[in-house]
PDB file of C-alpha atoms in Angstrom:
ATOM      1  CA  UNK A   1       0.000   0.000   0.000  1.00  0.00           C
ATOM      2  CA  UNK A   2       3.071   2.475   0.526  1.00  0.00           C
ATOM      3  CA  UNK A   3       4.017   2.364  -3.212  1.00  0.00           C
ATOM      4  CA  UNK A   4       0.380   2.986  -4.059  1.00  0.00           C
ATOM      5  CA  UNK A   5      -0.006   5.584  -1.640  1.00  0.00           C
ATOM      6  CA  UNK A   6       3.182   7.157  -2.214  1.00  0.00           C
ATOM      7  CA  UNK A   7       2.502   7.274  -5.785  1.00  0.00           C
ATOM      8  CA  UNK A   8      -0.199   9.551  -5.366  1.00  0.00           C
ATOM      9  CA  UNK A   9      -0.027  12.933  -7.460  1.00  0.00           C
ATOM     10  CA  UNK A  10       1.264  15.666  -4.594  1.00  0.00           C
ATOM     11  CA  UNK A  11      -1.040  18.509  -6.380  1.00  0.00           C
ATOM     12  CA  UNK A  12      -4.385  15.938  -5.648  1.00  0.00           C
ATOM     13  CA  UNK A  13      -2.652  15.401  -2.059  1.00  0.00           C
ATOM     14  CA  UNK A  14      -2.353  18.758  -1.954  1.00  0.00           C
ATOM     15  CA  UNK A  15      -5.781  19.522  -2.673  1.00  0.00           C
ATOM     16  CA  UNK A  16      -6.671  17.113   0.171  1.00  0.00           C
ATOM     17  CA  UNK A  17      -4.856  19.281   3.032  1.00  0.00           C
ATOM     18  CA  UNK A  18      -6.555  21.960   4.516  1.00  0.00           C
ATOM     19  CA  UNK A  19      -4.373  24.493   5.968  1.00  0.00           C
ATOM     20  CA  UNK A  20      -7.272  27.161   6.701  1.00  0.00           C
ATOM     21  CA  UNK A  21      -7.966  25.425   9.929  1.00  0.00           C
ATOM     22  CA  UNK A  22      -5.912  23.263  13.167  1.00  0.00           C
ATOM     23  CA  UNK A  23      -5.465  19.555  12.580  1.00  0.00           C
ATOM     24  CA  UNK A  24      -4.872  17.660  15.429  1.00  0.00           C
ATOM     25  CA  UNK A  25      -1.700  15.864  14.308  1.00  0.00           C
ATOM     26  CA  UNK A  26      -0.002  19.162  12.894  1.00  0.00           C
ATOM     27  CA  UNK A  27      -1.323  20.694  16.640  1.00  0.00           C
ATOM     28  CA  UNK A  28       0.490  17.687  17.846  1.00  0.00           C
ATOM     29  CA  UNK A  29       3.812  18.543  15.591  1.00  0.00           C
ATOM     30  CA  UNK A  30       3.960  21.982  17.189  1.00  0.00           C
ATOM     31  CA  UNK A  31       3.856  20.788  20.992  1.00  0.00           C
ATOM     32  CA  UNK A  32       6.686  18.440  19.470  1.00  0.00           C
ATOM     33  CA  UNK A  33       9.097  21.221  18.262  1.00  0.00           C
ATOM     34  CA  UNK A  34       8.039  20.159  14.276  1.00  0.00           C
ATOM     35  CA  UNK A  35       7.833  22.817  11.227  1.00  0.00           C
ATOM     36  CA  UNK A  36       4.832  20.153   9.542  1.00  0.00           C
ATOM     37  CA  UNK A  37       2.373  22.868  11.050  1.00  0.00           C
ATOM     38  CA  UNK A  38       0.491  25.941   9.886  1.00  0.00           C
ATOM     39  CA  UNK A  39      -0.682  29.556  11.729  1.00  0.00           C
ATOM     40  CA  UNK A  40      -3.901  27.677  12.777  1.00  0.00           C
ATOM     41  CA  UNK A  41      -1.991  24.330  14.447  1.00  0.00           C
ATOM     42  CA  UNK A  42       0.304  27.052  16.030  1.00  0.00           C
ATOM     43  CA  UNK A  43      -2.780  29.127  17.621  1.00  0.00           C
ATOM     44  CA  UNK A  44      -4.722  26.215  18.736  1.00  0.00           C
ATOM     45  CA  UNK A  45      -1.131  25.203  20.376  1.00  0.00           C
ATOM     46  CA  UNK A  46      -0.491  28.766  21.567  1.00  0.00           C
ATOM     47  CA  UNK A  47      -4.632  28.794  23.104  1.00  0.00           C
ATOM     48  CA  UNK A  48      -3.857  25.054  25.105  1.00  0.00           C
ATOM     49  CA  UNK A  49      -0.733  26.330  26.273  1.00  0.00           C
ATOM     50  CA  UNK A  50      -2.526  29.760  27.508  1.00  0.00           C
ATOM     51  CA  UNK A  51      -5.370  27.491  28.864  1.00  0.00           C
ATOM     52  CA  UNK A  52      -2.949  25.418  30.903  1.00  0.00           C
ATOM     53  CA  UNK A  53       1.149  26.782  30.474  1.00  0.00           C
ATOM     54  CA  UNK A  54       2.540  23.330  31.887  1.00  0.00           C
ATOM     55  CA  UNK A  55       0.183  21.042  28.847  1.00  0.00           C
ATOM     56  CA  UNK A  56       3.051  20.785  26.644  1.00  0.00           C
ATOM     57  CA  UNK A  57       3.665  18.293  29.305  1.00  0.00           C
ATOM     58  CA  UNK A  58       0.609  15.533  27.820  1.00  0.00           C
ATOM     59  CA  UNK A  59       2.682  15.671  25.070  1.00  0.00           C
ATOM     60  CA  UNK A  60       5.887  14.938  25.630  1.00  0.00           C
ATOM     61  CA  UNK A  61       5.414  12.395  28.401  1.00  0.00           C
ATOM     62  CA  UNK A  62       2.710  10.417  25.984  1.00  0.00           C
ATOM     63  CA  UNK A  63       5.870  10.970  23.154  1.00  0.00           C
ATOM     64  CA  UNK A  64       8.455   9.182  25.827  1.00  0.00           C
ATOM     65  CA  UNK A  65       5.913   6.554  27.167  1.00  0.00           C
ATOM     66  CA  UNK A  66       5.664   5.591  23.254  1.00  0.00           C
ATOM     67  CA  UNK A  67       9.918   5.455  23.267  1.00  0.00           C
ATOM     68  CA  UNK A  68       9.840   3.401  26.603  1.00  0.00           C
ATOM     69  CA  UNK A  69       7.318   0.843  25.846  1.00  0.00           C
ATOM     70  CA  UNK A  70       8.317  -0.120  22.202  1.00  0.00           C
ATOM     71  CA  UNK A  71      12.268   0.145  23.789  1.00  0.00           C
ATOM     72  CA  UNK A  72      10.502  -2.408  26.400  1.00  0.00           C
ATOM     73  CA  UNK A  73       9.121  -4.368  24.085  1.00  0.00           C
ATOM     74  CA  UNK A  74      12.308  -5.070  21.651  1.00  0.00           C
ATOM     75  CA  UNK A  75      14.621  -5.550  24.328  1.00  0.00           C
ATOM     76  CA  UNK A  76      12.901  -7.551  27.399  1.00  0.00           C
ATOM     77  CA  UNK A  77       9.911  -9.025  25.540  1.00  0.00           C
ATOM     78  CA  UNK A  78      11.077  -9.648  22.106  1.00  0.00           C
ATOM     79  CA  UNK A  79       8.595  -8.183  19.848  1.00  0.00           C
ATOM     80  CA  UNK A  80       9.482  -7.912  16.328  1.00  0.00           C
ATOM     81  CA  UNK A  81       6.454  -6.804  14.645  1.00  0.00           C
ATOM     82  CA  UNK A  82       4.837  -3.291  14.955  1.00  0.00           C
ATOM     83  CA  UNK A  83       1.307  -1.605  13.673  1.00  0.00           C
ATOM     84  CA  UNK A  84       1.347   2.025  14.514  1.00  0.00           C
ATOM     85  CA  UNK A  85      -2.191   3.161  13.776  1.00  0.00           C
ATOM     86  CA  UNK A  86      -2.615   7.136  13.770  1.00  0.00           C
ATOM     87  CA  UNK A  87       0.737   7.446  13.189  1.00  0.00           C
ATOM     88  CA  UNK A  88       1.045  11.498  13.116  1.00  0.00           C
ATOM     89  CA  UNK A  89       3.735  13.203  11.409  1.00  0.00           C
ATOM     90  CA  UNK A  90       7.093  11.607  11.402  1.00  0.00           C
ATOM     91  CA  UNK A  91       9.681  12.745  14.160  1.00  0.00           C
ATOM     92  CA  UNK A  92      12.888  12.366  14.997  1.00  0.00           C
ATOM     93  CA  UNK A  93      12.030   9.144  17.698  1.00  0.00           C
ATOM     94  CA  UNK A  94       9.522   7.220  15.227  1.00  0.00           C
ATOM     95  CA  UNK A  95       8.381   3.582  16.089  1.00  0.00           C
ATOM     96  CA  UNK A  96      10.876   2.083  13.752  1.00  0.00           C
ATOM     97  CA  UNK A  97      14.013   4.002  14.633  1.00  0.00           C
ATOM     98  CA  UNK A  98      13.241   2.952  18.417  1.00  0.00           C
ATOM     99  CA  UNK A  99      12.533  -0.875  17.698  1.00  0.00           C
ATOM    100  CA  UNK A 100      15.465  -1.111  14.956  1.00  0.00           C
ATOM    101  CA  UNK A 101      18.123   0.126  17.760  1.00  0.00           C
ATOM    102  CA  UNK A 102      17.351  -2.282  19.791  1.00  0.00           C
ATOM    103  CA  UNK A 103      16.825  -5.273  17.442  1.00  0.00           C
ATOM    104  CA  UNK A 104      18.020  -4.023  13.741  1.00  0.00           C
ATOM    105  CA  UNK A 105      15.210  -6.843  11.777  1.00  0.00           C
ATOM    106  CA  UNK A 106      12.131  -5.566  13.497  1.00  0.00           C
ATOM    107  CA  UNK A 107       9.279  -4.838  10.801  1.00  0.00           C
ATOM    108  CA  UNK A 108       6.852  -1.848  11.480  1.00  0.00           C
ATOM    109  CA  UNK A 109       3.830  -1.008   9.669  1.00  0.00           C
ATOM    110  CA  UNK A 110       2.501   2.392  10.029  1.00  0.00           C
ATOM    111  CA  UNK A 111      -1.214   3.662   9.499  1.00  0.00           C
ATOM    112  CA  UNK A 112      -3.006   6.751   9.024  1.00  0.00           C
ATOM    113  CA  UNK A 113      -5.303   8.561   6.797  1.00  0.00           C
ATOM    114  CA  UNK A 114      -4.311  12.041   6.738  1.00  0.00           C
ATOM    115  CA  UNK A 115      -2.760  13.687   3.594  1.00  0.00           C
ATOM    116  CA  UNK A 116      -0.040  15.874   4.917  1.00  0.00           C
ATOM    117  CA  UNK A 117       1.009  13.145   6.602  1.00  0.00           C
ATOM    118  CA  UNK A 118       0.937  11.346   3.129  1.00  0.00           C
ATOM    119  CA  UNK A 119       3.331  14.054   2.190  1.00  0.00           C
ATOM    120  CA  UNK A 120       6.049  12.657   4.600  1.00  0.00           C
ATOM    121  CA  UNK A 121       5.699   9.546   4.620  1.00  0.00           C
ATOM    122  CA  UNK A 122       8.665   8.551   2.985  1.00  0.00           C
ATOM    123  CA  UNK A 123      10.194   9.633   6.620  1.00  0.00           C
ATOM    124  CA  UNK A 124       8.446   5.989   8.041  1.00  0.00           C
ATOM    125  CA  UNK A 125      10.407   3.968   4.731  1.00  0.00           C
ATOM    126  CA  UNK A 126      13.571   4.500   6.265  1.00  0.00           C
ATOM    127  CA  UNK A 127      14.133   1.120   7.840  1.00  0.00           C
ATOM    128  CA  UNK A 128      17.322  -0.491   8.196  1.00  0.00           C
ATOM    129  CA  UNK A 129      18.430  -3.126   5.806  1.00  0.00           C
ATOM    130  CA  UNK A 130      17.390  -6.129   7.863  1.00  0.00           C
ATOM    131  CA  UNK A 131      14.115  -4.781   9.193  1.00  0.00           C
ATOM    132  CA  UNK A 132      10.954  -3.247   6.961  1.00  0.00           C
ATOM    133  CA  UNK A 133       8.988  -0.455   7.157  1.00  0.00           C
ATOM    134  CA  UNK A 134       5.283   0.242   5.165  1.00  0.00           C
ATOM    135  CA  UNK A 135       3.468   2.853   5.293  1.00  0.00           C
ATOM    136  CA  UNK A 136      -1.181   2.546   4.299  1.00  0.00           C
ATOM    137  CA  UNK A 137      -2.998   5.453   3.656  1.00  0.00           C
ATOM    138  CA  UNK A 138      -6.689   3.910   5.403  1.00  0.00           C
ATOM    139  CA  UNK A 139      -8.912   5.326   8.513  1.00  0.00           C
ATOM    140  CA  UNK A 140      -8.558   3.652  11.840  1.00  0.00           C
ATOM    141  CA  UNK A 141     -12.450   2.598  11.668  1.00  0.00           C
ATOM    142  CA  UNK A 142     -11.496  -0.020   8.611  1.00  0.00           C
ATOM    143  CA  UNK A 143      -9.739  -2.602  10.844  1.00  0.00           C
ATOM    144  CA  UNK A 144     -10.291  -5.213   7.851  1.00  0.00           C
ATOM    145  CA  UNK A 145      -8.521  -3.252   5.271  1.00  0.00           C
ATOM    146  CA  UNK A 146      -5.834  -2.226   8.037  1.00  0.00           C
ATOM    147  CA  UNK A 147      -4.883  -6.290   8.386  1.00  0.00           C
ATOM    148  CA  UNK A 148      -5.335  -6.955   4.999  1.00  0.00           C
ATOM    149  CA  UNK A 149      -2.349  -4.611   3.298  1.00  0.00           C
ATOM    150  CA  UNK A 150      -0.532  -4.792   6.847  1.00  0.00           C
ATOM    151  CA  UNK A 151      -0.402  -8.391   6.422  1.00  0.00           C
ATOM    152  CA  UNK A 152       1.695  -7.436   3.252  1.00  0.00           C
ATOM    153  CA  UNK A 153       4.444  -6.522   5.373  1.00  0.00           C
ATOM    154  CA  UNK A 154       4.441  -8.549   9.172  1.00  0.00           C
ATOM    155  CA  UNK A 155       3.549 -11.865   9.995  1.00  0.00           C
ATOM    156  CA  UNK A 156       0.264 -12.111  11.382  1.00  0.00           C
ATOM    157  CA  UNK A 157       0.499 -15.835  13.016  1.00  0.00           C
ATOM    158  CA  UNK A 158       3.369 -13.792  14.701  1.00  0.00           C
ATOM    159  CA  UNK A 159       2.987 -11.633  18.026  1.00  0.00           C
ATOM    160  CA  UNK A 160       2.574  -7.904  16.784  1.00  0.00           C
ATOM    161  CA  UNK A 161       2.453  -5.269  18.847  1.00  0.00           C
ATOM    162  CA  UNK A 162      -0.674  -2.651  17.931  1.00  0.00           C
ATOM    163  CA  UNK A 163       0.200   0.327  18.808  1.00  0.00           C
ATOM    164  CA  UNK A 164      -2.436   3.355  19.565  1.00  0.00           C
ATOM    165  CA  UNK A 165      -1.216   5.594  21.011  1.00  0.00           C
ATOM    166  CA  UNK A 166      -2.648   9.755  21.924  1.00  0.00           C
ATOM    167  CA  UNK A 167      -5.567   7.885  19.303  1.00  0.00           C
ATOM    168  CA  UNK A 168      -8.259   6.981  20.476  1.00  0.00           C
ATOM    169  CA  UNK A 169      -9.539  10.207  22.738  1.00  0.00           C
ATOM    170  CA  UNK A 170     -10.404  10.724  18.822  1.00  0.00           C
ATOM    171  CA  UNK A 171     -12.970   8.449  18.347  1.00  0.00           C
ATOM    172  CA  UNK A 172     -16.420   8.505  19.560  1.00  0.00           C
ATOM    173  CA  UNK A 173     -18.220   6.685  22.522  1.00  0.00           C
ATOM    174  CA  UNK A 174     -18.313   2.625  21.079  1.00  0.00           C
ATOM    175  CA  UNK A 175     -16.947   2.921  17.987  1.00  0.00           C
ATOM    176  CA  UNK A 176     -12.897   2.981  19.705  1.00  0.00           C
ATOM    177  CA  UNK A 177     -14.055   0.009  21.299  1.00  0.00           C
ATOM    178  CA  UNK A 178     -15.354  -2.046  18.615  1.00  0.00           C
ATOM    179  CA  UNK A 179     -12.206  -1.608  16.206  1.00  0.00           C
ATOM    180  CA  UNK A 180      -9.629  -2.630  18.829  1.00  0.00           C
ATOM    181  CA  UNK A 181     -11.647  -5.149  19.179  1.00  0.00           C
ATOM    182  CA  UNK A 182     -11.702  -6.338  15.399  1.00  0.00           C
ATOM    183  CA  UNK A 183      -7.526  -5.502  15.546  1.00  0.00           C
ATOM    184  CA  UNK A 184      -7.223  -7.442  18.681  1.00  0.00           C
ATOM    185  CA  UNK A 185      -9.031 -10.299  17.581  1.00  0.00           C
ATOM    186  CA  UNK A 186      -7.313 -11.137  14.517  1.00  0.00           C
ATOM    187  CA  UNK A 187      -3.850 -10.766  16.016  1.00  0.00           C
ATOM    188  CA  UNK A 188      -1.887 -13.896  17.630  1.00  0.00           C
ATOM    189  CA  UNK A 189      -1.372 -14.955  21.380  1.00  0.00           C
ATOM    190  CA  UNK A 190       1.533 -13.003  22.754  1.00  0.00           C
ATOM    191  CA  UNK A 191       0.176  -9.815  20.810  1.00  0.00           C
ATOM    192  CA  UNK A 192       0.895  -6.542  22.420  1.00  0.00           C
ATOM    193  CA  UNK A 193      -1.581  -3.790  23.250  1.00  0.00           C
ATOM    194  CA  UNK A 194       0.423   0.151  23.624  1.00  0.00           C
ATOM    195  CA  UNK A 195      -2.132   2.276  24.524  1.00  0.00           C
ATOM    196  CA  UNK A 196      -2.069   6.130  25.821  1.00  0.00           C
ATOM    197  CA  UNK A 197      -5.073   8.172  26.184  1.00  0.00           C
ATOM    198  CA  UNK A 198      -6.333  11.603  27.502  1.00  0.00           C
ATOM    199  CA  UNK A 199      -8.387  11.936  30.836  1.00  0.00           C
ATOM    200  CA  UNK A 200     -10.045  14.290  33.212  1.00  0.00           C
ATOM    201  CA  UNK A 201      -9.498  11.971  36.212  1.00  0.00           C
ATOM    202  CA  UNK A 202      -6.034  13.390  37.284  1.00  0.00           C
ATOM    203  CA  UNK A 203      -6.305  17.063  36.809  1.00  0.00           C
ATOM    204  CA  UNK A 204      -9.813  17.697  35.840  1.00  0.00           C
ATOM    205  CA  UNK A 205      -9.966  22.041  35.574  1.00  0.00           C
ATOM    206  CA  UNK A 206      -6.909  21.731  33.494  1.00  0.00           C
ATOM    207  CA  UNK A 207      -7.593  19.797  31.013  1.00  0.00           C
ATOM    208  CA  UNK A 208     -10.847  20.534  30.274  1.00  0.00           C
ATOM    209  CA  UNK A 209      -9.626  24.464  29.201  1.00  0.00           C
ATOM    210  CA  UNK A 210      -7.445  22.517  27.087  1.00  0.00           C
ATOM    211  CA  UNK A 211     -10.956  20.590  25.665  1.00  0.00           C
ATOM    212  CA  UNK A 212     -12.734  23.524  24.898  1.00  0.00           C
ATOM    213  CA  UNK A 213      -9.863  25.192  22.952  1.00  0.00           C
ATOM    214  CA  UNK A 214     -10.098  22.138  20.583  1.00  0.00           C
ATOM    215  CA  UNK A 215     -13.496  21.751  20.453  1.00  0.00           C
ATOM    216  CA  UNK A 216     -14.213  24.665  19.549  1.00  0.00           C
ATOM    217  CA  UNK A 217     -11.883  24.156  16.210  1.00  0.00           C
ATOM    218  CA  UNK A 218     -13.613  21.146  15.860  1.00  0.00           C
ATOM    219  CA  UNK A 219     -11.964  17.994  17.537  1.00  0.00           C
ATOM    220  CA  UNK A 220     -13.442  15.238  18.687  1.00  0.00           C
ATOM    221  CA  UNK A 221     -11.818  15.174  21.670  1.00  0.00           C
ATOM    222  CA  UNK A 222     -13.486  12.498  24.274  1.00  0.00           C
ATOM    223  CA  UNK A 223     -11.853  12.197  27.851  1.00  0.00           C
ATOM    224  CA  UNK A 224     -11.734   8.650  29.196  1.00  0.00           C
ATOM    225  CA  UNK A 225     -12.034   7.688  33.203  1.00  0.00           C
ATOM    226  CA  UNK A 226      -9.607   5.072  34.143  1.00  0.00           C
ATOM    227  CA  UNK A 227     -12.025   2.669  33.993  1.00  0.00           C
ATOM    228  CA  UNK A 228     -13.310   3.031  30.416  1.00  0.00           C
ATOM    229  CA  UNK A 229      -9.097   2.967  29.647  1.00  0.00           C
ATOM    230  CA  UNK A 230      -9.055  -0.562  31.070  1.00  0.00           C
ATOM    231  CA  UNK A 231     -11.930  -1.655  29.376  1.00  0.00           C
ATOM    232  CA  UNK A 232      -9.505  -1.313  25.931  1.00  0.00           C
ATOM    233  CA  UNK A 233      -7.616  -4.658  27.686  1.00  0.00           C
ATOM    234  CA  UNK A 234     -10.911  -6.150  29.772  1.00  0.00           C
ATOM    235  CA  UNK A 235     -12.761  -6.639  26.504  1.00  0.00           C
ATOM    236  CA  UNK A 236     -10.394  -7.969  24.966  1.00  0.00           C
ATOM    237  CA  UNK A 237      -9.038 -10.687  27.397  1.00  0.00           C
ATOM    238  CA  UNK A 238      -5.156  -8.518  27.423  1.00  0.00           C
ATOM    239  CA  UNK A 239      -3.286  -9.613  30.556  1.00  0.00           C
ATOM    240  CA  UNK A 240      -2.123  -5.851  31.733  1.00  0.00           C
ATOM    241  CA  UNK A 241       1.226  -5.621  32.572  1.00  0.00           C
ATOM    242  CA  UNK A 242       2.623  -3.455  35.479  1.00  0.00           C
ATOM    243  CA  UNK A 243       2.586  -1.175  36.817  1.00  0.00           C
ATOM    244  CA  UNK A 244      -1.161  -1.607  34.616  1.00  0.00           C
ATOM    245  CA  UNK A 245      -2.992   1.866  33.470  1.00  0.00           C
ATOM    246  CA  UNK A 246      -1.390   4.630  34.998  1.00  0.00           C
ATOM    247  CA  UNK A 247      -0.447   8.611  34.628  1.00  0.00           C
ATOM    248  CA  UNK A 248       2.111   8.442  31.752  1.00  0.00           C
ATOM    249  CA  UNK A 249       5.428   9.565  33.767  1.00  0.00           C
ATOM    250  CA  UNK A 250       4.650   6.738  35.855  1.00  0.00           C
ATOM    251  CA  UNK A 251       4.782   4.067  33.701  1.00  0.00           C
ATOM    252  CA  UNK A 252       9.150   2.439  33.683  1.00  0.00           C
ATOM    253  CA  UNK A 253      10.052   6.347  34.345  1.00  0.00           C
ATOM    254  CA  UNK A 254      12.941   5.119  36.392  1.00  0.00           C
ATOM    255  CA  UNK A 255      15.533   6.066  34.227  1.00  0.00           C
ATOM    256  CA  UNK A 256      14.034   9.472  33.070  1.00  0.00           C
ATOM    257  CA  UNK A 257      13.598  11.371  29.823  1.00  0.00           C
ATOM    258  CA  UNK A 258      16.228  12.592  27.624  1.00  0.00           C
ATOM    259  CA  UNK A 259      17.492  15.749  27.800  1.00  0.00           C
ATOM    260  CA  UNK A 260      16.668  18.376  25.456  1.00  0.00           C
ATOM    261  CA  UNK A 261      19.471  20.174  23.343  1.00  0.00           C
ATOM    262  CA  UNK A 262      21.733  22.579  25.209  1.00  0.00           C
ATOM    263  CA  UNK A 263      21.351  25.912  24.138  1.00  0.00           C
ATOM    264  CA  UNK A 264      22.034  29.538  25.830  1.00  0.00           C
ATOM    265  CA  UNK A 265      19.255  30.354  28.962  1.00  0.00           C
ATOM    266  CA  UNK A 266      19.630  34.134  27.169  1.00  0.00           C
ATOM    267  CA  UNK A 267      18.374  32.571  23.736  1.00  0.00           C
ATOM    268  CA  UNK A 268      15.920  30.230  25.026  1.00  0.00           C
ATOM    269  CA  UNK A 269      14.292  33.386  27.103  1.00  0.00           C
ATOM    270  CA  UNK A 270      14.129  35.271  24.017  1.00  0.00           C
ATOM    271  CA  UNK A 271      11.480  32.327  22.465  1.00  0.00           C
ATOM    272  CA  UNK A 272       7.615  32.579  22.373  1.00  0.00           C
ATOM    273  CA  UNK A 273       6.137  29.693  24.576  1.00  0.00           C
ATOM    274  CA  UNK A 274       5.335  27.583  22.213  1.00  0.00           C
ATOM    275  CA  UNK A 275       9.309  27.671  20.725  1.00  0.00           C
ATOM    276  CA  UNK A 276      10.752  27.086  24.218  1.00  0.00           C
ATOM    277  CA  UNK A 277       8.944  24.209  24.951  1.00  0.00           C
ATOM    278  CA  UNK A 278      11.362  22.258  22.378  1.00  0.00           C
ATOM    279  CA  UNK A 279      14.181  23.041  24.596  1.00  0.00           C
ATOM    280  CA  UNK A 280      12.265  22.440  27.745  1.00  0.00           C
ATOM    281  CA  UNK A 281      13.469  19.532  30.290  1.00  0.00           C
ATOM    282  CA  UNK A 282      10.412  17.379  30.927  1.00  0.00           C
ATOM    283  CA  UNK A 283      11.987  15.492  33.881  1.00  0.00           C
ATOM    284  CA  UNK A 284      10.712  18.149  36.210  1.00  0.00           C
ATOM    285  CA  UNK A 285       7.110  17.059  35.914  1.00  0.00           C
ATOM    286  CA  UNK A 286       4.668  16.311  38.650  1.00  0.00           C
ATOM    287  CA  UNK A 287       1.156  14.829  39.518  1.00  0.00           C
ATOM    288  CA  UNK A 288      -0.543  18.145  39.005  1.00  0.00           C
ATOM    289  CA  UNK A 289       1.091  18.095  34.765  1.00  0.00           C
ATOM    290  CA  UNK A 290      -0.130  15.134  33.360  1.00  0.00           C
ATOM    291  CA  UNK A 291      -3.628  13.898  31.555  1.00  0.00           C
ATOM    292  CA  UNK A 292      -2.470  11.178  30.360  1.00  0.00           C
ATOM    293  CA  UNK A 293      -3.252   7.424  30.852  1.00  0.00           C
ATOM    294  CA  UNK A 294      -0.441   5.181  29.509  1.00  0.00           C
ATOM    295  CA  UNK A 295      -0.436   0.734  29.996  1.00  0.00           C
ATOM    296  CA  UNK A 296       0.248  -1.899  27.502  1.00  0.00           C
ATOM    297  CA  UNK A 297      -1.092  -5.274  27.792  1.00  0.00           C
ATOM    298  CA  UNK A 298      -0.230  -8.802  26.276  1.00  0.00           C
ATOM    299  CA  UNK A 299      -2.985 -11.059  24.806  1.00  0.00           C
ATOM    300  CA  UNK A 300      -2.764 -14.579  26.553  1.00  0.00           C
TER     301      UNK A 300
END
């Protein structure tokens, strides 16, 4: 499906993205430090960060909980197969690069629907010589088509880890459920579940500003209790493992984030917000910072 999708004419793509208003993956790409973004993904940034000036925060810590687990995975679990659905824009710390460092022939399989993302995909092919990357162009609510051309590309009698992750707060009331449950089902025994997901359990005033400033651009943006997070594994018979679901910087934080890049204090002060975040050290975060719910699970 990559060479299909790939092969696409970039005016038609083009045609496809519109930059007139905030997309949640380019909003996404700004809290990151990207340049995929336009003036409206950098004001619905710059309103979240005025609604709550520590939610850059969500971000990164759901960013490194995706680098730990799949790190996790590869080295202490073995997994060799990854689907990334609702991939996002490609960064410098993509599924691939993580898994590949830590076992050079793991295959990845990226998925999402979104044309600028299209653009760069080529970003996601980049896989080292004994490993594979592919890329499909299809919406997270076709799980059939999703196996089908993934299937192209990793073993599906093989454990593969499905990996959703900042996703599914996305996706309305049963509908999330039902297509993890047609992903879950058709993967193998020893399958892997990486899920992350937004929540007004932990600091509820928060991020709820953070809500309306997206909703009112448009998102869906649904906020999950605890409860309804587990129900992702319940349903689907996933043995959580520990520490189970928990706020994101407390899932394996023992060693810590990386540092960002080390640049002059006088140059850094001279940023807007949303340009210092990139340079921001995330390792200070507490209780009160984080909205996020982060677990994997393993399917018996």
């Amino acid at each position: 499906m990559a060479g299909d999708a790939l092969s696409q004419d970039p005016a038609e793509l083009r045609k496809r993205i519109d930059t007139s208003k905030a997309h949640p993956a380019r909003v996404y790409d700004v809290f990151l430090g990207g340049k995929d973004n336009y003036p409206p993904d950098r004001e619905a940034a710059a309103a979240a960060l005025t609604a709550n000036p520590r939610g850059y925060l969500d971000v990164r810590h759901n960013r490194d909980f995706l680098r730990r687990a799949v790190t996790r995975l590869a080295k202490e679990e073995g997994v060799r197969q990854f689907l990334d659905i609702g991939t996002g824009l490609p960064t410098a710390e993509n599924v691939h690069q993580i898994a590949q460092r830590v076992a050079p022939a793991s295959r990845v399989v990226y998925v999402d629907n979104d044309p600028i993302i299209l653009t760069h995909a080529r970003a996601l092919l980049t896989s080292g010589p004994e490993g594979a990357t592919d890329y499909i162009d299809a919406d997270f609510k076709e799980p059939a088509r999703i196996l089908e051309e993934a299937a192209k590309t990793l073993d599906l009698d093989r454990p593969v880890a499905l990996v959703l992750v900042a996703l599914l707060h996305f996706i309305e009331d049963e509908e999330a459920y039902r297509v993890v449950r047609g992903l879950m089902d058709a993967l193998p025994s020893g399958s892997r579940l990486v899920l992350s997901h937004l929540t007004e359990d932990l600091n509820p005033p928060n991020i709820r500003a953070v809500q309306e400033t997206y909703t009112k651009r448009g998102f869906t943006f649904v906020l999950r209790s605890k409860a309804d997070v587990e129900r992702f594994f319940a349903d689907n018979g996933l043995e959580l493992d520990a520490p189970g679901v928990v706020p994101a910087h407390h899932w394996h934080f023992e060693d810590g984030a990386p540092l960002p890049e080390a640049v002059e204090p006088a140059y850094v002060a001279g940023l807007d917000p949303i340009e210092k975040i990139r340079y921001a050290d995330i390792n200070d975060v507490t209780d009160a910072d984080i909205n996020v719910y982060a677990a994997t699970g393993r399917k018996p």
